[in-house]
mmCIF file of C-alpha atoms in Angstrom:
data_model
loop_
_atom_site.group_PDB
_atom_site.id
_atom_site.type_symbol
_atom_site.label_atom_id
_atom_site.label_comp_id
_atom_site.label_asym_id
_atom_site.label_seq_id
_atom_site.Cartn_x
_atom_site.Cartn_y
_atom_site.Cartn_z
ATOM 1 C CA MET A 8 -27.316 -2.099 2.679
ATOM 2 C CA ASP A 9 -25.062 -2.799 5.680
ATOM 3 C CA SER A 10 -22.634 0.141 5.923
ATOM 4 C CA ARG A 11 -19.717 -2.196 6.625
ATOM 5 C CA HIS A 12 -20.387 -4.170 3.450
ATOM 6 C CA GLU A 13 -20.910 -0.938 1.499
ATOM 7 C CA TYR A 14 -17.609 0.466 2.786
ATOM 8 C CA PHE A 15 -15.496 -2.561 1.917
ATOM 9 C CA SER A 16 -17.276 -2.951 -1.414
ATOM 10 C CA LEU A 17 -16.179 0.613 -2.221
ATOM 11 C CA LEU A 18 -12.584 0.035 -1.075
ATOM 12 C CA LYS A 19 -12.176 -3.249 -2.934
ATOM 13 C CA GLY A 20 -13.756 -1.833 -6.084
ATOM 14 C CA ILE A 21 -11.335 1.111 -6.115
ATOM 15 C CA ALA A 22 -8.281 -1.059 -5.420
ATOM 16 C CA GLU A 23 -9.230 -3.609 -8.076
ATOM 17 C CA ALA A 24 -9.895 -0.916 -10.702
ATOM 18 C CA LEU A 25 -6.588 0.830 -10.020
ATOM 19 C CA SER A 26 -4.644 -2.437 -9.992
ATOM 20 C CA GLU A 27 -5.066 -2.182 -13.770
ATOM 21 C CA PHE A 28 -2.969 0.990 -13.624
ATOM 22 C CA SER A 29 -0.087 0.913 -16.098
ATOM 23 C CA GLU A 30 2.721 1.979 -13.728
ATOM 24 C CA PRO A 31 4.163 -1.213 -12.137
ATOM 25 C CA LEU A 32 4.715 -0.028 -8.539
ATOM 26 C CA ALA A 33 1.277 1.590 -8.199
ATOM 27 C CA LYS A 34 -0.288 -1.508 -9.789
ATOM 28 C CA SER A 35 1.466 -3.695 -7.214
ATOM 29 C CA ALA A 36 0.396 -1.389 -4.364
ATOM 30 C CA PHE A 37 -3.286 -1.478 -5.309
ATOM 31 C CA GLU A 38 -3.185 -5.259 -5.792
ATOM 32 C CA ARG A 39 -1.891 -5.580 -2.230
ATOM 33 C CA LEU A 40 -4.495 -3.143 -0.909
ATOM 34 C CA SER A 41 -7.198 -5.245 -2.558
ATOM 35 C CA VAL A 42 -5.989 -8.269 -0.577
ATOM 36 C CA LEU A 43 -5.852 -6.225 2.642
ATOM 37 C CA PHE A 44 -9.427 -4.994 2.235
ATOM 38 C CA MET A 45 -10.640 -8.525 1.479
ATOM 39 C CA LEU A 46 -9.072 -9.796 4.708
ATOM 40 C CA MET A 47 -10.425 -6.866 6.709
ATOM 41 C CA GLU A 48 -13.971 -7.467 5.499
ATOM 42 C CA ILE A 49 -13.807 -11.150 6.460
ATOM 43 C CA ARG A 50 -12.296 -10.262 9.850
ATOM 44 C CA ALA A 51 -15.010 -7.693 10.557
ATOM 45 C CA SER A 52 -17.724 -10.196 9.523
ATOM 46 C CA GLY A 53 -16.376 -12.520 12.204
ATOM 47 C CA GLY A 54 -17.299 -10.059 14.926
ATOM 48 C CA ARG A 55 -13.962 -8.229 15.178
ATOM 49 C CA SER A 56 -13.738 -4.449 15.453
ATOM 50 C CA MET A 57 -13.487 -2.257 12.363
ATOM 51 C CA ASN A 58 -13.221 1.518 12.571
ATOM 52 C CA ILE A 59 -12.728 4.172 9.898
ATOM 53 C CA ASP A 60 -10.262 7.049 10.094
ATOM 54 C CA HIS A 61 -12.769 9.626 8.829
ATOM 55 C CA LYS A 62 -10.637 12.656 9.642
ATOM 56 C CA ASN A 63 -7.253 11.825 8.085
ATOM 57 C CA SER A 64 -7.624 9.223 5.374
ATOM 58 C CA GLY A 65 -10.988 7.542 4.829
ATOM 59 C CA PHE A 66 -9.169 4.220 5.297
ATOM 60 C CA PRO A 67 -9.545 1.777 8.213
ATOM 61 C CA VAL A 68 -7.746 2.957 11.358
ATOM 62 C CA ALA A 69 -4.115 1.938 11.751
ATOM 63 C CA ALA A 70 -4.788 -0.417 14.676
ATOM 64 C CA ASP A 71 -7.107 -2.568 12.544
ATOM 65 C CA VAL A 72 -4.703 -2.538 9.588
ATOM 66 C CA LEU A 73 -1.744 -3.528 11.758
ATOM 67 C CA ALA A 74 -3.786 -6.307 13.394
ATOM 68 C CA ILE A 75 -4.083 -7.886 9.942
ATOM 69 C CA GLY A 76 -0.338 -7.445 9.387
ATOM 70 C CA ASN A 77 0.465 -9.113 12.693
ATOM 71 C CA ASP A 78 -1.778 -12.049 11.800
ATOM 72 C CA VAL A 79 0.106 -12.439 8.516
ATOM 73 C CA VAL A 80 3.467 -12.468 10.289
ATOM 74 C CA GLU A 81 2.400 -14.745 13.151
ATOM 75 C CA GLY A 82 -0.080 -16.915 11.258
ATOM 76 C CA VAL A 83 -3.649 -17.799 12.231
ATOM 77 C CA ALA A 84 -4.515 -21.290 13.407
ATOM 78 C CA MET A 85 -7.510 -22.960 11.775
ATOM 79 C CA THR A 86 -9.858 -23.629 14.684
ATOM 80 C CA GLY A 87 -13.437 -24.837 14.777
ATOM 81 C CA ASP A 88 -15.349 -25.917 11.699
ATOM 82 C CA ARG A 89 -14.008 -25.831 8.171
ATOM 83 C CA PRO A 90 -15.605 -23.094 6.001
ATOM 84 C CA ASP A 91 -17.093 -25.659 3.591
ATOM 85 C CA ASP A 92 -18.826 -27.453 6.484
ATOM 86 C CA VAL A 93 -20.307 -24.207 7.802
ATOM 87 C CA ARG A 94 -21.465 -23.254 4.300
ATOM 88 C CA LYS A 95 -23.342 -26.580 4.046
ATOM 89 C CA GLU A 96 -24.919 -25.927 7.437
ATOM 90 C CA ILE A 97 -26.021 -22.465 6.282
ATOM 91 C CA LEU A 98 -27.511 -23.874 3.066
ATOM 92 C CA ASP A 99 -29.424 -26.477 5.091
ATOM 93 C CA GLU A 100 -30.736 -23.699 7.312
ATOM 94 C CA ILE A 101 -31.983 -21.745 4.288
ATOM 95 C CA LEU A 102 -33.248 -24.542 2.033
ATOM 96 C CA LEU A 103 -34.462 -27.185 4.481
ATOM 97 C CA ARG A 104 -35.511 -25.200 7.538
ATOM 98 C CA ARG A 105 -36.542 -22.078 5.585
ATOM 99 C CA ARG A 106 -34.668 -19.839 8.012
ATOM 100 C CA LEU A 107 -31.965 -17.242 7.607
ATOM 101 C CA PRO A 108 -28.598 -18.195 9.129
ATOM 102 C CA ASN A 109 -28.086 -16.684 12.555
ATOM 103 C CA GLU A 110 -25.248 -14.362 13.546
ATOM 104 C CA ARG A 111 -23.340 -17.195 15.217
ATOM 105 C CA MET A 112 -23.238 -19.188 11.957
ATOM 106 C CA ARG A 113 -22.038 -16.182 9.980
ATOM 107 C CA GLU A 114 -19.278 -15.487 12.500
ATOM 108 C CA ARG A 115 -18.110 -19.130 12.441
ATOM 109 C CA LEU A 116 -17.940 -19.009 8.651
ATOM 110 C CA ALA A 117 -16.039 -15.703 8.713
ATOM 111 C CA ARG A 118 -13.464 -16.988 11.225
ATOM 112 C CA GLY A 119 -12.827 -20.100 9.157
ATOM 113 C CA LEU A 120 -12.515 -18.101 5.938
ATOM 114 C CA TYR A 121 -10.202 -15.611 7.625
ATOM 115 C CA ALA A 122 -7.816 -18.323 8.816
ATOM 116 C CA ARG A 123 -7.806 -20.003 5.406
ATOM 117 C CA GLU A 124 -7.265 -16.778 3.433
ATOM 118 C CA MET A 125 -4.665 -15.517 5.897
ATOM 119 C CA ASN A 126 -2.546 -18.638 5.545
ATOM 120 C CA ARG A 127 -2.887 -18.467 1.749
ATOM 121 C CA VAL A 128 -1.706 -14.851 1.822
ATOM 122 C CA LYS A 129 1.228 -15.701 4.073
ATOM 123 C CA SER A 130 2.414 -18.478 1.769
ATOM 124 C CA SER A 131 2.128 -16.328 -1.378
ATOM 125 C CA GLU A 132 3.756 -13.136 -0.037
ATOM 126 C CA ALA A 133 0.612 -11.321 -1.235
ATOM 127 C CA ALA A 134 0.328 -8.711 1.537
ATOM 128 C CA VAL A 135 0.147 -6.980 4.019
ATOM 129 C CA PHE A 136 0.885 -3.600 5.597
ATOM 130 C CA CYS A 137 2.820 -4.124 8.842
ATOM 131 C CA SER A 138 4.578 -1.916 11.364
ATOM 132 C CA ASN A 139 8.350 -1.878 10.810
ATOM 133 C CA SER A 140 8.497 -5.620 10.179
ATOM 134 C CA GLU A 141 11.422 -6.901 8.138
ATOM 135 C CA GLU A 142 9.416 -10.113 7.726
ATOM 136 C CA GLN A 143 7.361 -8.234 5.134
ATOM 137 C CA VAL A 144 10.364 -7.097 3.071
ATOM 138 C CA PHE A 145 10.726 -9.477 0.137
ATOM 139 C CA PHE A 146 13.595 -9.621 -2.321
ATOM 140 C CA LYS A 147 14.583 -11.532 -5.421
ATOM 141 C CA SER A 148 17.564 -11.657 -7.750
ATOM 142 C CA LEU A 149 16.888 -9.690 -10.935
ATOM 143 C CA ASP A 150 19.564 -11.229 -13.128
ATOM 144 C CA GLY A 151 20.575 -14.386 -11.303
ATOM 145 C CA GLY A 152 23.681 -12.518 -10.170
ATOM 146 C CA ASP A 153 24.432 -9.583 -7.877
ATOM 147 C CA ARG A 154 21.415 -7.355 -8.594
ATOM 148 C CA TYR A 155 18.370 -7.561 -6.301
ATOM 149 C CA GLU A 156 14.886 -6.091 -6.168
ATOM 150 C CA PHE A 157 13.422 -5.413 -2.711
ATOM 151 C CA LYS A 158 9.714 -4.713 -2.167
ATOM 152 C CA TRP A 159 7.950 -3.926 1.081
ATOM 153 C CA ASP A 160 4.825 -2.369 2.598
ATOM 154 C CA ALA A 161 4.245 -0.026 5.510
ATOM 155 C CA TRP A 162 1.347 1.876 7.041
ATOM 156 C CA ASP A 163 1.785 5.484 8.116
ATOM 157 C CA SER A 164 -0.203 5.496 11.372
ATOM 158 C CA SER A 165 -0.107 9.266 11.866
ATOM 159 C CA LEU A 166 -1.608 10.115 8.460
ATOM 160 C CA GLY A 167 -3.430 6.874 7.658
ATOM 161 C CA ARG A 168 -1.535 6.230 4.437
ATOM 162 C CA ALA A 169 -0.728 2.939 2.704
ATOM 163 C CA ILE A 170 2.906 2.760 1.580
ATOM 164 C CA HIS A 171 4.528 0.440 -0.944
ATOM 165 C CA CYS A 172 8.255 0.651 -1.713
ATOM 166 C CA ARG A 173 10.767 -0.793 -4.135
ATOM 167 C CA ALA A 174 14.569 -0.681 -4.203
ATOM 168 C CA ASP A 175 16.959 -1.773 -6.961
ATOM 169 C CA ILE A 176 20.241 -2.781 -5.297
ATOM 170 C CA LYS A 177 23.493 -4.287 -6.548
ATOM 171 C CA THR A 178 26.041 -6.038 -4.336
ATOM 172 C CA ASP A 179 29.764 -5.861 -5.036
ATOM 173 C CA GLY A 180 30.003 -9.615 -5.675
ATOM 174 C CA LYS A 181 32.455 -10.134 -2.822
ATOM 175 C CA LEU A 182 29.980 -11.863 -0.514
ATOM 176 C CA ASP A 183 28.332 -15.245 -0.591
ATOM 177 C CA GLY A 184 26.657 -17.678 1.754
ATOM 178 C CA GLU A 185 26.067 -16.484 5.309
ATOM 179 C CA ALA A 186 27.827 -13.137 4.778
ATOM 180 C CA LEU A 187 25.568 -12.271 1.829
ATOM 181 C CA GLU A 188 22.480 -13.368 3.740
ATOM 182 C CA LYS A 189 23.475 -11.184 6.700
ATOM 183 C CA THR A 190 23.952 -8.144 4.428
ATOM 184 C CA LEU A 191 20.583 -8.614 2.723
ATOM 185 C CA ARG A 192 18.954 -9.011 6.141
ATOM 186 C CA LYS A 193 20.450 -5.656 7.207
ATOM 187 C CA VAL A 194 18.968 -4.047 4.099
ATOM 188 C CA LYS A 195 15.551 -5.504 4.980
ATOM 189 C CA ASN A 196 15.770 -4.192 8.533
ATOM 190 C CA VAL A 197 16.687 -0.650 7.489
ATOM 191 C CA ALA A 198 14.133 -0.578 4.662
ATOM 192 C CA SER A 199 11.278 -1.424 7.031
ATOM 193 C CA LYS A 200 12.341 1.193 9.607
ATOM 194 C CA PHE A 201 12.549 4.151 7.225
ATOM 195 C CA ALA A 202 9.602 3.452 4.893
ATOM 196 C CA SER A 203 7.180 5.902 6.543
ATOM 197 C CA SER A 204 6.251 8.993 4.540
ATOM 198 C CA GLY A 205 7.562 11.005 7.493
ATOM 199 C CA PHE A 206 11.068 10.258 6.187
ATOM 200 C CA LYS A 207 12.263 12.038 3.056
ATOM 201 C CA MET A 208 13.149 9.868 0.089
ATOM 202 C CA ILE A 209 16.805 10.835 0.315
ATOM 203 C CA THR A 210 16.798 9.649 3.948
ATOM 204 C CA LEU A 211 15.276 6.280 3.029
ATOM 205 C CA ALA A 212 17.720 5.773 0.150
ATOM 206 C CA GLN A 213 20.737 6.975 2.143
ATOM 207 C CA GLU A 214 19.960 4.743 5.121
ATOM 208 C CA ILE A 215 19.688 1.703 2.844
ATOM 209 C CA ALA A 216 22.941 2.607 1.076
ATOM 210 C CA ASP A 217 24.760 3.124 4.392
ATOM 211 C CA SER A 218 23.563 -0.207 5.819
ATOM 212 C CA SER A 219 26.483 -2.031 4.154
ATOM 213 C CA ASP A 220 29.727 -1.208 2.349
ATOM 214 C CA HIS A 221 28.984 -4.089 -0.027
ATOM 215 C CA ILE A 222 25.882 -2.666 -1.748
ATOM 216 C CA TYR A 223 25.133 0.034 -4.305
ATOM 217 C CA VAL A 224 21.583 1.435 -4.458
ATOM 218 C CA ASN A 225 20.520 2.188 -8.035
ATOM 219 C CA LEU A 226 16.990 3.368 -7.331
ATOM 220 C CA VAL A 227 14.419 3.631 -4.528
ATOM 221 C CA GLU A 228 10.716 4.218 -5.217
ATOM 222 C CA ARG A 229 7.821 4.828 -2.839
ATOM 223 C CA VAL A 230 4.078 5.019 -3.473
ATOM 224 C CA VAL A 231 2.063 6.728 -0.719
ATOM 225 C CA ILE A 232 -1.687 6.095 -1.104
ATOM 226 C CA GLY A 233 -4.336 8.335 0.445
ATOM 227 C CA PRO A 234 -6.483 10.047 1.325
ATOM 228 C CA LEU A 235 -9.754 8.575 0.092
ATOM 229 C CA LEU A 236 -12.497 11.184 -0.293
ATOM 230 C CA ASN A 237 -16.116 10.079 0.043
ATOM 231 C CA PRO A 238 -19.190 11.815 1.518
ATOM 232 C CA SER A 239 -20.133 8.819 3.704
ATOM 233 C CA PHE A 240 -16.800 7.507 4.961
ATOM 234 C CA SER A 241 -14.394 10.442 4.889
ATOM 235 C CA SER A 242 -14.409 14.021 6.172
ATOM 236 C CA VAL A 243 -10.972 14.877 4.749
ATOM 237 C CA ASP A 244 -11.001 18.472 3.521
ATOM 238 C CA ASP A 245 -10.260 18.773 -0.203
ATOM 239 C CA PRO A 246 -11.343 21.241 -2.912
ATOM 240 C CA VAL A 247 -12.810 18.456 -5.087
ATOM 241 C CA ARG A 248 -15.379 17.410 -2.459
ATOM 242 C CA ASP A 249 -18.036 19.827 -3.733
ATOM 243 C CA ALA A 250 -18.213 17.765 -6.945
ATOM 244 C CA PHE A 251 -19.916 14.959 -4.975
ATOM 245 C CA GLU A 252 -23.100 17.033 -4.602
ATOM 246 C CA SER A 253 -23.771 16.800 -8.345
ATOM 247 C CA VAL A 254 -23.155 13.032 -8.657
ATOM 248 C CA SER A 255 -26.481 11.215 -8.934
ATOM 249 C CA ASN A 256 -25.226 7.749 -7.926
ATOM 250 C CA GLN A 257 -23.412 8.051 -4.595
ATOM 251 C CA ARG A 258 -21.503 4.835 -5.302
ATOM 252 C CA ASP A 259 -19.594 6.982 -7.807
ATOM 253 C CA ALA A 260 -18.886 9.741 -5.278
ATOM 254 C CA TRP A 261 -15.245 9.106 -4.466
ATOM 255 C CA VAL A 262 -11.760 10.397 -5.193
ATOM 256 C CA ILE A 263 -8.426 8.894 -4.147
ATOM 257 C CA ARG A 264 -4.987 10.490 -4.201
ATOM 258 C CA TRP A 265 -1.497 9.013 -4.177
ATOM 259 C CA ILE A 266 2.096 10.140 -4.635
ATOM 260 C CA HIS A 267 4.928 8.346 -6.442
ATOM 261 C CA GLU A 268 8.383 9.410 -5.233
ATOM 262 C CA THR A 269 11.740 8.359 -6.684
ATOM 263 C CA ALA A 270 15.333 8.675 -5.477
ATOM 264 C CA GLU A 271 17.961 7.920 -8.130
ATOM 265 C CA ALA A 272 21.636 7.269 -7.488
ATOM 266 C CA GLY A 273 23.940 10.204 -8.070
ATOM 267 C CA SER A 274 27.656 10.522 -7.465
ATOM 268 C CA THR A 275 29.869 8.623 -5.032
ATOM 269 C CA LYS A 276 32.675 9.904 -2.849
ATOM 270 C CA GLU A 277 35.302 8.529 -0.508
ATOM 271 C CA VAL A 278 34.738 9.310 3.181
ATOM 272 C CA ARG A 279 36.790 8.568 6.274
ATOM 273 C CA ALA A 280 35.878 5.287 7.962
ATOM 274 C CA GLY A 281 38.585 5.371 10.603
ATOM 275 C CA ILE A 282 42.078 6.709 11.177
ATOM 276 C CA PHE A 283 43.680 4.796 8.318
ATOM 277 C CA SER A 284 40.724 3.705 6.195
ATOM 278 C CA SER A 285 37.988 5.078 3.971
ATOM 279 C CA ARG A 286 34.825 3.840 2.315
ATOM 280 C CA THR A 287 32.685 4.788 -0.662
ATOM 281 C CA SER A 288 29.553 6.797 0.170
ATOM 282 C CA GLN A 289 26.632 7.280 -2.212
ATOM 283 C CA ASN A 290 24.784 10.485 -2.947
ATOM 284 C CA PHE A 291 21.262 10.661 -4.375
ATOM 285 C CA ARG A 292 19.975 13.242 -6.818
ATOM 286 C CA VAL A 293 17.414 15.757 -5.524
ATOM 287 C CA ASP A 294 15.709 18.052 -8.033
ATOM 288 C CA THR A 295 15.863 21.309 -6.064
ATOM 289 C CA SER A 296 14.207 23.203 -8.945
ATOM 290 C CA ASP A 297 10.941 21.354 -8.266
ATOM 291 C CA PRO A 298 9.211 22.412 -4.992
ATOM 292 C CA ASP A 299 7.746 18.934 -4.354
ATOM 293 C CA CYS A 300 11.092 17.217 -4.974
ATOM 294 C CA ALA A 301 12.952 19.708 -2.792
ATOM 295 C CA GLU A 302 10.457 19.259 0.045
ATOM 296 C CA ARG A 303 10.448 15.454 -0.176
ATOM 297 C CA GLY A 304 14.142 14.991 -0.931
ATOM 298 C CA ALA A 305 13.408 13.209 -4.202
ATOM 299 C CA THR A 306 14.643 13.019 -7.766
ATOM 300 C CA GLU A 307 11.062 12.953 -9.027
ATOM 301 C CA VAL A 308 7.629 13.341 -7.428
ATOM 302 C CA VAL A 309 4.409 12.657 -9.342
ATOM 303 C CA GLN A 310 1.016 13.461 -7.813
ATOM 304 C CA HIS A 311 -1.861 11.201 -8.888
ATOM 305 C CA ILE A 312 -5.612 11.438 -8.442
ATOM 306 C CA ALA A 313 -8.284 8.938 -9.528
ATOM 307 C CA MET A 314 -12.062 9.186 -9.685
ATOM 308 C CA PRO A 315 -15.111 7.814 -11.534
ATOM 309 C CA HIS A 316 -16.143 9.481 -14.776
ATOM 310 C CA ALA A 317 -19.170 11.059 -13.048
ATOM 311 C CA VAL A 318 -16.885 13.039 -10.722
ATOM 312 C CA TYR A 319 -14.445 13.934 -13.492
ATOM 313 C CA GLN A 320 -17.303 15.475 -15.485
ATOM 314 C CA GLN A 321 -17.900 17.900 -12.612
ATOM 315 C CA ILE A 322 -14.290 19.031 -12.176
ATOM 316 C CA SER A 323 -12.760 18.750 -15.656
ATOM 317 C CA THR A 324 -13.666 22.314 -16.658
ATOM 318 C CA ARG A 325 -11.957 23.828 -13.614
ATOM 319 C CA ARG A 326 -8.954 21.534 -13.430
ATOM 320 C CA ASN A 327 -6.480 24.336 -14.137
ATOM 321 C CA GLU A 328 -8.036 26.530 -11.436
ATOM 322 C CA CYS A 329 -7.371 24.046 -8.624
ATOM 323 C CA PRO A 330 -3.706 23.720 -7.520
ATOM 324 C CA SER A 331 -4.192 20.168 -6.234
ATOM 325 C CA LEU A 332 -5.488 19.111 -9.669
ATOM 326 C CA LYS A 333 -3.374 21.291 -11.927
ATOM 327 C CA GLY A 334 -0.107 19.416 -11.459
ATOM 328 C CA ALA A 335 -1.545 15.931 -10.974
ATOM 329 C CA SER A 336 -1.892 12.978 -13.316
ATOM 330 C CA VAL A 337 -5.627 12.271 -13.435
ATOM 331 C CA HIS A 338 -6.988 8.732 -13.813
ATOM 332 C CA VAL A 339 -10.663 8.263 -14.646
ATOM 333 C CA VAL A 340 -12.345 4.946 -13.877
ATOM 334 C CA THR A 341 -15.026 4.031 -16.420
ATOM 335 C CA LYS A 342 -17.088 0.906 -17.025
ATOM 336 C CA THR A 343 -14.682 -0.124 -19.773
ATOM 337 C CA GLY A 344 -11.427 0.539 -17.942
ATOM 338 C CA LEU A 345 -9.069 3.293 -16.890
ATOM 339 C CA ILE A 346 -8.489 6.529 -18.816
ATOM 340 C CA GLU A 347 -5.354 8.478 -17.932
ATOM 341 C CA TYR A 348 -4.998 12.248 -18.331
ATOM 342 C CA ASN A 349 -1.650 13.935 -17.692
#
């Protein structure tokens, strides 16, 4: 099997299985990753580069991920033949001329499919992971009034991590029209700049809260996905890797980790905003009694790990002996669905 096809088949299978996950933000993140991997496979089939970050993440390298994001933002023009026309040409080649389609035909089909899928994605706000682009921060009113939900993606280039964020924000009701639009645009800009996992949750939440005197941030959540562990496509060091040696079907030899971080609103206080004025400043609760929360500046941090049942069978008996497994929520992918162990 072509290694490129095998790789993307693995990625898409994992993302699709975990998009059934019960927690809404993680479900949304894996749905968006599934779209990203679909686009990347089509792009690579069209003759474009595709490289794997073996050392840090097991995911495609950041440059290839961000190239997809840029195409979403800028759009891709449909050039050349329509995909349906190329498909007919390929069928004629196989059925009438009894020949396999050549590389040129396959690349033409891939380019047409890529342009079509990219424009569909752009119109549906379905993806994708960009670099500090406020164009990929989407928001909607939650109650038809002053409360808004913001969602956005990012890609941590240094670690090779997929990031998906959500913020629950309420405005003070004093703005409308252009003034409200300007305030929401400022929130989008700040949210995209501070999404990286290099920023603590309290920093992300505080920067959003400080972007305008007319908003109150109820909650900020962030899901950081990675690394992917696999004997063929990842060399990331992890204590669970030795379980792969006992898995008979190497298609089942994978493990993926992710972290769900939350920053909840705490108290407010009045601070000086000038010589004769003041403004209300928000604080966010950090659970300093929890080492992960203290390190990440979060109210709550939950570690997650997912794997096929074949891998879980190898590590289940020593789960309490491994620190990286002991405190994690474990999700086992089976043929009938997803089993969750806390």
